[in-house]
Coordinates of C-alpha atoms in Angstrom, one line a residue:
Chain A
S191 CA 188.9 34.4 47.2
S192 CA 189.0 37.8 48.9
P193 CA 188.5 38.1 52.7
R194 CA 185.5 40.3 52.0
F195 CA 184.0 37.6 49.8
Q196 CA 184.7 34.9 52.5
A197 CA 183.1 37.1 55.1
L198 CA 180.0 37.7 53.0
L199 CA 179.6 34.0 52.1
G200 CA 179.8 32.9 55.7
T201 CA 179.5 29.2 56.4
G202 CA 177.1 26.8 54.8
A203 CA 175.7 29.6 52.6
A204 CA 177.4 28.6 49.4
G205 CA 175.2 27.1 46.7
G206 CA 176.4 25.2 43.7
G207 CA 177.4 28.3 41.8
H208 CA 175.3 27.3 38.8
P209 CA 174.1 30.6 37.2
K210 CA 170.6 29.5 36.5
T211 CA 169.5 28.3 39.9
S212 CA 169.7 29.8 43.4
S213 CA 169.9 28.2 46.8
P214 CA 167.5 29.8 49.4
P215 CA 170.4 31.9 51.0
Q216 CA 171.5 33.1 47.5
A217 CA 167.9 34.0 46.6
A218 CA 167.4 35.9 49.8
R219 CA 170.8 37.7 49.5
A220 CA 170.0 38.7 45.9
A221 CA 166.5 40.0 46.7
L222 CA 167.8 42.0 49.6
R223 CA 170.8 43.4 47.6
L224 CA 168.7 44.3 44.6
R225 CA 166.3 46.3 46.8
Y226 CA 169.2 48.1 48.5
L227 CA 170.8 49.0 45.1
R228 CA 167.5 50.3 43.9
S229 CA 167.2 52.5 47.0
L230 CA 170.7 53.9 46.2
G231 CA 169.5 54.7 42.7
A232 CA 166.3 56.4 44.0
M233 CA 168.4 58.6 46.3
R234 CA 170.5 60.1 43.5
G235 CA 169.8 63.9 43.1
L236 CA 167.8 64.1 46.3
P237 CA 168.6 66.2 49.4
V238 CA 169.6 63.8 52.1
S239 CA 170.2 64.4 55.7
F240 CA 173.0 62.5 57.4
T241 CA 173.4 61.8 61.1
L242 CA 177.1 61.4 61.9
H243 CA 179.0 59.9 64.8
E244 CA 179.8 62.4 67.6
G245 CA 176.4 64.1 67.2
G246 CA 177.0 65.8 63.9
R247 CA 174.3 66.4 61.3
V248 CA 174.8 67.5 57.7
G249 CA 172.7 67.9 54.6
A250 CA 173.7 67.4 51.0
V251 CA 172.5 66.3 47.6
V252 CA 173.7 62.8 46.9
A253 CA 175.3 62.5 43.5
A254 CA 176.7 59.0 43.6
A255 CA 177.7 56.0 45.8
D256 CA 180.4 53.5 45.1
A257 CA 179.8 49.8 45.4
P258 CA 179.5 48.2 48.1
P259 CA 179.0 51.4 49.2
L260 CA 181.8 52.7 51.3
A261 CA 181.3 56.4 50.5
F262 CA 178.8 58.8 49.1
Q263 CA 179.8 61.6 46.7
V264 CA 177.7 64.5 47.6
D265 CA 177.1 68.0 46.3
A266 CA 176.2 71.2 48.2
L267 CA 177.3 69.8 51.5
R268 CA 176.2 72.0 54.4
T269 CA 178.6 71.7 57.3
P270 CA 178.9 73.8 60.5
L271 CA 181.8 75.6 58.8
G272 CA 180.0 76.4 55.6
L273 CA 179.0 75.1 52.2
Q274 CA 181.2 72.6 50.2
A275 CA 180.5 72.2 46.5
A276 CA 181.5 68.6 46.3
A277 CA 182.6 66.1 49.0
L278 CA 182.9 62.5 49.9
L279 CA 181.2 61.2 53.1
R280 CA 182.5 57.9 54.5
C281 CA 179.9 55.3 55.4
S282 CA 181.9 54.6 58.6
D283 CA 181.3 58.1 59.8
I284 CA 177.5 57.8 59.2
I285 CA 175.0 56.4 61.7
A286 CA 171.9 57.0 59.5
Y287 CA 170.7 58.9 56.5
A288 CA 167.2 60.1 55.6
F289 CA 165.4 61.4 52.5
E290 CA 161.9 61.8 51.2
M291 CA 160.6 60.7 47.8
Chain B
M4 CA 181.6 43.3 63.3
N5 CA 178.5 43.5 65.5
D6 CA 175.8 40.8 66.0
W7 CA 173.6 42.5 63.4
Q8 CA 176.3 42.4 60.8
M9 CA 177.0 38.7 61.5
K10 CA 173.4 37.6 60.7
S11 CA 172.7 35.6 57.5
P12 CA 170.6 36.7 54.6
L13 CA 167.8 34.3 55.7
D14 CA 167.8 36.0 59.1
W15 CA 167.7 39.5 57.6
E16 CA 164.9 38.5 55.3
T17 CA 162.6 37.7 58.3
Y18 CA 162.7 41.5 59.1
V19 CA 161.4 42.6 55.7
N20 CA 157.8 43.8 55.8
K21 CA 157.9 44.2 59.5
R22 CA 157.5 47.4 61.5
V23 CA 160.7 47.6 63.5
K24 CA 162.4 49.7 66.1
V25 CA 166.2 50.1 65.6
A26 CA 168.4 51.1 68.4
A27 CA 171.6 52.6 66.9
A28 CA 174.9 54.1 68.1
E29 CA 174.9 57.2 70.3
K30 CA 171.3 56.7 71.6
N31 CA 169.7 57.2 68.2
E32 CA 166.4 55.4 67.6
Y33 CA 164.5 54.8 64.4
E34 CA 161.2 53.2 63.7
G35 CA 159.6 52.2 60.4
W36 CA 158.7 49.4 58.0
A37 CA 161.8 47.4 57.0
L38 CA 162.1 47.4 53.2
T39 CA 165.4 45.6 53.0
V40 CA 168.7 44.9 54.7
D41 CA 171.7 45.2 52.5
P42 CA 173.5 41.9 52.7
V43 CA 176.9 43.5 52.0
S44 CA 176.8 46.3 54.7
A45 CA 173.8 45.2 56.9
N46 CA 172.3 48.7 56.4
V47 CA 168.6 48.6 57.2
V48 CA 166.2 50.6 55.0
L49 CA 163.1 51.8 56.8
A50 CA 160.0 53.5 55.2
N51 CA 157.4 55.7 56.8
F52 CA 154.4 57.4 55.3
P53 CA 154.1 60.9 56.7
E54 CA 150.9 63.0 56.3
N55 CA 152.2 64.9 53.3
G56 CA 151.6 61.9 51.1
R57 CA 155.3 61.3 50.4
V58 CA 157.5 58.4 51.5
S59 CA 160.1 59.0 54.1
I60 CA 163.1 56.7 54.0
V61 CA 165.7 56.2 56.8
V62 CA 168.7 54.0 56.4
V63 CA 170.5 52.9 59.5
L64 CA 174.1 51.8 58.8
G65 CA 174.8 48.2 59.7
H66 CA 177.9 49.1 61.8
A67 CA 175.8 51.4 63.9
V68 CA 172.9 49.0 64.6
Q69 CA 172.7 47.8 68.2
E70 CA 169.3 46.1 68.4
V71 CA 166.3 45.6 66.1
D72 CA 162.9 44.8 67.6
V73 CA 159.9 43.7 65.6
L74 CA 156.8 45.7 66.5
Q75 CA 154.2 44.6 63.9
E76 CA 153.7 42.6 60.8
A77 CA 152.5 44.3 57.6
D78 CA 149.0 43.4 56.3
D79 CA 148.6 42.7 52.6
E80 CA 147.7 46.3 51.8
M81 CA 150.9 47.6 53.5
K82 CA 153.0 44.9 51.9
A83 CA 151.7 46.0 48.5
R84 CA 152.5 49.6 49.4
L85 CA 156.0 48.7 50.5
S86 CA 156.8 46.6 47.5
C87 CA 156.3 49.4 45.0
I88 CA 158.5 52.0 46.7
F89 CA 161.7 51.1 45.0
A90 CA 160.7 48.6 42.3
P91 CA 157.9 49.7 40.0
E92 CA 158.6 46.6 37.8
E93 CA 158.3 44.4 40.9
S94 CA 154.5 44.6 41.0
K95 CA 154.1 41.4 43.0
A96 CA 154.4 41.6 46.8
Y97 CA 157.7 40.5 48.1
S98 CA 157.1 37.4 50.2
P99 CA 160.1 35.8 51.9
Chain C
S288 CA 207.4 38.0 35.3
T289 CA 209.1 35.6 33.0
R290 CA 206.5 33.0 33.9
R291 CA 203.7 35.3 32.9
S292 CA 205.2 35.9 29.4
V293 CA 205.4 32.1 28.8
E294 CA 202.1 30.9 30.2
P295 CA 198.9 31.9 28.6
P296 CA 196.5 33.7 31.0
T297 CA 194.2 31.1 32.6
E298 CA 191.5 33.7 33.6
R299 CA 189.9 36.5 31.7
P300 CA 189.7 39.8 33.7
G301 CA 186.5 39.9 35.8
E302 CA 186.0 36.1 35.5
R303 CA 186.9 35.5 39.2
R304 CA 184.6 38.3 40.2
M305 CA 181.7 36.8 38.3
V306 CA 182.4 33.4 39.9
E307 CA 182.3 35.0 43.4
M308 CA 179.1 36.9 42.4
E309 CA 177.4 33.7 41.3
K310 CA 178.3 32.0 44.6
L311 CA 176.8 34.9 46.5
Y312 CA 173.7 35.7 44.4
G313 CA 173.0 32.6 42.2
A314 CA 170.8 33.3 39.2
E315 CA 170.7 37.1 39.9
A316 CA 174.5 37.5 39.9
A317 CA 174.9 39.1 36.4
K318 CA 172.1 41.6 37.1
I319 CA 173.6 42.7 40.4
L320 CA 177.1 42.9 39.0
A321 CA 175.8 45.1 36.2
M322 CA 174.0 47.4 38.6
E323 CA 177.1 47.7 40.9
T324 CA 179.4 48.3 37.9
A325 CA 177.1 51.1 36.6
M326 CA 177.0 52.7 40.0
Q327 CA 180.7 52.5 40.5
L328 CA 181.2 54.0 37.0
I329 CA 179.1 57.1 37.9
F330 CA 181.0 57.4 41.2
D331 CA 184.4 57.2 39.5
K332 CA 183.4 59.7 36.8
N333 CA 182.1 62.2 39.5
C334 CA 185.4 61.8 41.4
D335 CA 187.5 62.5 38.3
K336 CA 185.5 65.5 37.4
K337 CA 184.8 67.1 40.8
Q338 CA 187.8 66.0 42.8
P339 CA 185.8 65.8 46.0
K340 CA 187.7 65.8 49.3
Y341 CA 186.6 63.6 52.2
W342 CA 184.6 65.4 54.8
P343 CA 185.5 65.5 57.6
I344 CA 189.1 65.2 56.7
I345 CA 189.8 62.8 59.5
P346 CA 187.5 59.8 60.0
L347 CA 185.2 60.2 63.0
K348 CA 185.4 56.6 63.9
L349 CA 188.4 54.4 63.2

């Protein structure tokens, strides 16, 4: 198994792995992840404001996120140095992001 | 990984449907109703309802979370309101 | 590589991933994997088409 998988699974959180039943940790993890993935879906095409490390703030329209996500593909990124048509923002650079729906 | 990222899904689930205050890196602070915590990244999704009738969403990234304090528990009306923000098909209130 | 040509593949591609997903998410594994795959596909397609560069170029936090 990958290190990421091992880290995610933690200790004592593994269920039987039977596809039709879930242990309480599996059910909780699934419900939390489903909601988060839906929030990513809802964000597509919306203007989003990002608070970055070192005090930076930028705005952009979110076009896509990879899974887990590690990065956002954004359009019309407004940076202090001007407008960038398409860019990738690293999640590790971001403290928070906000949007309205 | 910080303490927040080390928590288990069952720990994170206890924050759902609570009004929380999140202290984040570089003295940023956020408040809102916790909708979910992504079990992969530990990102916290918060909702607020501003006067304009829209829903305002703030997501604090797990790696930047320093502390999460619970301020209030949602009543049934708020739970119902929160449960339909991202999941129209999920009509039942989410009850951990 | 000679071993690979003799022995039949013991796993189908993606099978290991699905086993990991089931251990993590139980009954909802297939649904979550499908959503993640769809999301990744859009991301990859966008990156092929738009060739976006990382901003900022150097990570703010290592």
